Short mmCIF file of C-alpha atoms in Angstrom, two decimals:
data_model
loop_
_atom_site.label_atom_id
_atom_site.label_comp_id
_atom_site.label_asym_id
_atom_site.label_seq_id
_atom_site.Cartn_x
_atom_site.Cartn_y
_atom_site.Cartn_z
CA MET A 1 -16.81 -36.95 275.22
CA GLU A 2 -14.21 -36.14 278.02
CA ALA A 3 -11.68 -34.39 275.68
CA SER A 4 -14.77 -31.90 274.15
CA LEU A 5 -15.41 -30.94 277.57
CA ALA A 6 -11.95 -29.81 278.60
CA PHE A 7 -11.59 -28.18 275.45
CA PHE A 8 -14.64 -25.90 275.46
CA PRO A 9 -13.61 -23.59 278.12
CA GLN A 10 -10.65 -22.40 276.70
CA PRO A 11 -11.65 -20.42 274.15
CA ASN A 12 -13.90 -18.68 276.54
CA MET A 13 -11.45 -17.80 278.68
CA CYS A 14 -9.52 -15.83 275.78
CA GLU A 15 -13.14 -14.13 275.45
CA SER A 16 -13.97 -13.36 278.92
CA LYS A 17 -15.47 -9.99 278.22
CA GLU A 18 -17.44 -11.21 275.51
CA LYS A 19 -18.28 -14.79 277.50
CA THR A 20 -19.84 -12.61 280.08
CA PHE A 21 -22.12 -10.56 277.36
CA PHE A 22 -23.06 -13.61 275.39
CA LYS A 23 -23.86 -15.75 278.20
CA LEU A 24 -26.25 -13.23 279.34
CA ILE A 25 -28.31 -13.33 276.15
CA HIS A 26 -28.41 -16.76 275.19
CA GLY A 27 -28.31 -18.49 278.80
CA SER A 28 -26.00 -21.17 280.70
CA GLY A 29 -28.96 -24.09 279.78
CA LYS A 30 -29.72 -23.33 276.06
CA GLU A 31 -29.25 -26.86 274.77
CA GLU A 32 -31.32 -28.38 277.94
CA THR A 33 -34.22 -25.77 277.16
CA SER A 34 -34.11 -26.72 273.43
CA LYS A 35 -34.73 -30.73 273.85
CA GLU A 36 -37.56 -29.83 276.45
CA ALA A 37 -39.10 -28.12 274.03
CA LYS A 38 -39.06 -31.06 271.48
CA THR A 39 -41.52 -32.64 274.41
CA ARG A 40 -43.59 -29.87 275.44
CA VAL A 41 -44.76 -28.44 272.37
CA SER A 42 -48.00 -28.89 271.06
CA PRO A 43 -49.04 -29.43 267.55
CA GLU A 44 -51.45 -26.46 267.73
CA GLU A 45 -48.86 -24.24 268.86
CA ALA A 46 -46.37 -25.36 266.57
CA VAL A 47 -49.22 -24.76 263.63
CA LYS A 48 -49.11 -21.24 264.65
CA TRP A 49 -45.26 -20.55 263.80
CA GLY A 50 -46.06 -21.26 260.10
CA GLU A 51 -48.29 -18.14 260.10
CA SER A 52 -45.75 -15.88 260.05
CA PHE A 53 -41.82 -15.55 261.23
CA ASP A 54 -42.68 -12.78 264.00
CA LYS A 55 -45.28 -15.34 265.74
CA LEU A 56 -41.95 -18.25 265.53
CA LEU A 57 -39.76 -15.61 267.23
CA SER A 58 -42.00 -14.25 269.65
CA HIS A 59 -42.25 -17.63 270.92
CA ARG A 60 -39.72 -19.21 273.18
CA ASP A 61 -40.04 -22.72 271.67
CA GLY A 62 -40.37 -21.59 268.39
CA LEU A 63 -36.83 -19.62 269.09
CA ASP A 64 -35.24 -23.04 270.07
CA ALA A 65 -36.68 -24.82 267.49
CA PHE A 66 -35.48 -22.74 264.64
CA ILE A 67 -32.17 -22.21 266.36
CA ARG A 68 -32.03 -25.91 266.14
CA PHE A 69 -32.36 -26.02 262.43
CA LEU A 70 -30.27 -23.05 261.59
CA LYS A 71 -27.39 -25.25 263.05
CA THR A 72 -28.18 -27.96 260.60
CA GLU A 73 -27.46 -25.45 258.20
CA PHE A 74 -24.46 -24.15 259.65
CA SER A 75 -26.10 -20.56 259.78
CA GLU A 76 -26.95 -19.86 263.83
CA GLU A 77 -24.51 -16.43 263.56
CA ASN A 78 -28.20 -14.86 261.97
CA ILE A 79 -30.43 -15.77 264.56
CA GLU A 80 -27.58 -15.23 267.36
CA PHE A 81 -26.79 -12.00 265.90
CA TRP A 82 -30.40 -10.85 265.99
CA ILE A 83 -30.66 -11.43 269.11
CA THR A 84 -27.64 -9.77 270.22
CA CYS A 85 -28.80 -6.58 268.51
CA GLU A 86 -32.13 -7.26 270.30
CA ASP A 87 -30.52 -7.13 273.98
CA PHE A 88 -28.25 -4.54 272.76
CA LYS A 89 -31.41 -1.90 272.13
CA LYS A 90 -32.03 -2.77 275.69
CA SER A 91 -28.79 -0.82 277.14
CA LYS A 92 -29.30 2.13 278.85
CA GLU A 93 -25.73 3.53 279.84
CA SER A 94 -23.57 4.87 277.64
CA GLN A 95 -20.73 2.86 278.57
CA GLN A 96 -22.78 -0.46 278.30
CA ILE A 97 -23.60 0.61 274.79
CA ASN A 98 -19.88 1.27 273.59
CA PHE A 99 -18.85 -2.36 275.47
CA LYS A 100 -21.86 -4.33 273.74
CA ALA A 101 -21.21 -2.62 270.15
CA LYS A 102 -17.51 -3.38 270.48
CA ALA A 103 -18.49 -7.01 270.93
CA ILE A 104 -21.03 -7.25 268.74
CA TYR A 105 -18.67 -5.50 265.88
CA GLU A 106 -15.92 -8.13 266.54
CA LYS A 107 -18.10 -11.06 266.73
CA PHE A 108 -20.41 -10.51 263.61
CA ILE A 109 -19.38 -7.52 261.46
CA GLN A 110 -15.41 -7.11 260.84
CA ASN A 111 -13.86 -8.70 258.06
CA ASP A 112 -13.21 -12.58 259.31
CA ALA A 113 -15.06 -12.01 262.52
CA PRO A 114 -15.80 -15.85 263.99
CA GLN A 115 -19.51 -15.62 263.51
CA GLU A 116 -19.54 -12.67 260.74
CA VAL A 117 -23.05 -12.50 259.01
CA ASN A 118 -23.68 -11.84 255.31
CA LEU A 119 -24.13 -7.73 254.95
CA ASP A 120 -23.36 -5.69 251.84
CA PHE A 121 -20.43 -3.33 251.80
CA HIS A 122 -22.41 -0.01 252.45
CA THR A 123 -23.96 -1.49 255.75
CA LYS A 124 -20.91 -2.61 256.93
CA GLU A 125 -19.31 0.77 256.45
CA VAL A 126 -21.73 2.42 257.71
CA ILE A 127 -21.27 0.52 261.07
CA THR A 128 -17.39 0.42 260.87
CA LYS A 129 -17.54 4.59 260.62
CA SER A 130 -20.05 4.24 263.62
CA ILE A 131 -18.10 2.03 265.92
CA THR A 132 -16.33 4.37 267.93
CA GLN A 133 -19.03 6.90 269.06
CA PRO A 134 -22.10 3.82 268.84
CA THR A 135 -25.96 4.45 269.48
CA LEU A 136 -28.43 2.65 270.15
CA HIS A 137 -29.29 2.40 266.23
CA THR A 138 -25.67 1.31 265.18
CA PHE A 139 -27.30 -2.12 263.85
CA ASP A 140 -30.54 -1.14 263.12
CA ALA A 141 -29.90 -1.67 259.03
CA ALA A 142 -27.71 -4.67 259.66
CA GLN A 143 -30.58 -6.25 262.07
CA SER A 144 -33.40 -5.31 259.36
CA ARG A 145 -30.76 -7.02 256.62
CA VAL A 146 -30.19 -10.13 258.38
CA TYR A 147 -34.21 -10.31 259.62
CA GLN A 148 -35.42 -10.33 256.04
CA LEU A 149 -32.59 -13.00 255.04
CA MET A 150 -34.21 -15.19 257.40
CA GLU A 151 -37.65 -14.29 256.78
CA GLN A 152 -37.02 -14.97 252.90
CA ASP A 153 -34.46 -17.64 252.73
CA SER A 154 -34.20 -19.71 256.15
CA TYR A 155 -37.98 -19.49 257.24
CA PRO A 156 -39.62 -21.19 254.59
CA ARG A 157 -37.19 -23.90 254.68
CA PHE A 158 -37.89 -24.34 258.23
CA LEU A 159 -41.31 -25.22 257.65
CA LYS A 160 -40.46 -27.68 255.30
CA SER A 161 -37.73 -29.17 257.55
CA ASP A 162 -38.32 -32.25 259.63
CA ILE A 163 -37.86 -30.40 262.89
CA TYR A 164 -41.30 -28.44 262.29
CA ILE A 165 -42.72 -31.26 260.56
CA HIS A 166 -42.23 -33.25 263.55
CA LEU A 167 -43.41 -30.53 266.01
CA VAL A 168 -46.65 -30.24 263.53
CA GLU A 169 -47.73 -33.72 263.57
CA GLY A 170 -47.00 -34.37 267.26
CA ARG A 171 -45.01 -37.89 268.44
CA SER A 172 -47.69 -40.17 268.15
CA GLN A 173 -47.35 -40.65 264.06
CA ARG A 174 -43.67 -41.19 263.85
CA PRO A 175 -43.56 -44.60 265.23
CA ARG A 176 -46.17 -45.60 262.39
CA ASN A 177 -44.06 -44.32 259.42
CA LEU A 178 -41.11 -45.88 261.00
CA ARG A 179 -42.94 -49.30 261.18
CA ARG A 180 -44.22 -48.96 257.43
CA ARG A 181 -40.79 -48.45 256.30
CA SER A 182 -39.13 -51.17 257.92
CA ARG A 183 -42.08 -53.82 256.66
CA SER A 184 -41.71 -52.72 252.51
CA PHE A 185 -37.88 -52.79 253.08
CA THR A 186 -38.10 -56.15 254.36
CA TYR A 187 -40.38 -57.17 251.98
CA ASN A 188 -38.08 -55.79 249.08
CA GLU A 189 -35.05 -57.28 250.47
CA PHE A 190 -36.85 -60.84 250.23
CA GLN A 191 -37.72 -60.14 247.06
CA ASP A 192 -34.20 -59.52 245.74
CA VAL A 193 -32.75 -63.06 247.68
CA LYS A 194 -35.54 -64.85 245.69
CA SER A 195 -34.66 -63.50 242.28
CA ASP A 196 -30.86 -63.91 243.07
CA VAL A 197 -31.43 -67.72 243.94
CA ALA A 198 -33.32 -67.83 240.29
CA ILE A 199 -30.55 -66.71 238.54
CA TRP A 200 -27.68 -68.91 240.21
CA LEU A 201 -30.13 -71.99 239.55
#
């Protein structure tokens, strides 16, 4: 644990400009927030997230749960890109637009970007050509494509995931399932021991 804590600040120091920008988007206590979400989300709230992808993303705890799920699939760059684009569209000054657009391009769009999102060649080309004079709509097509990818691919899998099912069922059902499994496992083990003894005899 000590080695990993000492290691994390090093890459952040190399990307001080991006650090400031992405810290504003994600917040410093993101992991703690997502842990809290596990305990305070009611099953009724979680059920609503299954109605549409929009409802999931518009609820803070729903978004946290979806981020946790994407991390298990190693595809969290998609939701991070979408969140970053939402923040980018709130920019007002041209200097801020230029700075943020470059940071987004370098982190998510350019070839071999640290968190490169899956985009078609045409969409990437349009962004690459417009990045020298970006507007608030520079990433609209890319954001829409990533949104569709998550809605059609990741979201259905999220609804079948243990993370979501646990939230819908609530905490009280978990121990019962575990107890049932352990009893049947012990019984099966006992049967196996008896049959082994019979073979040796």
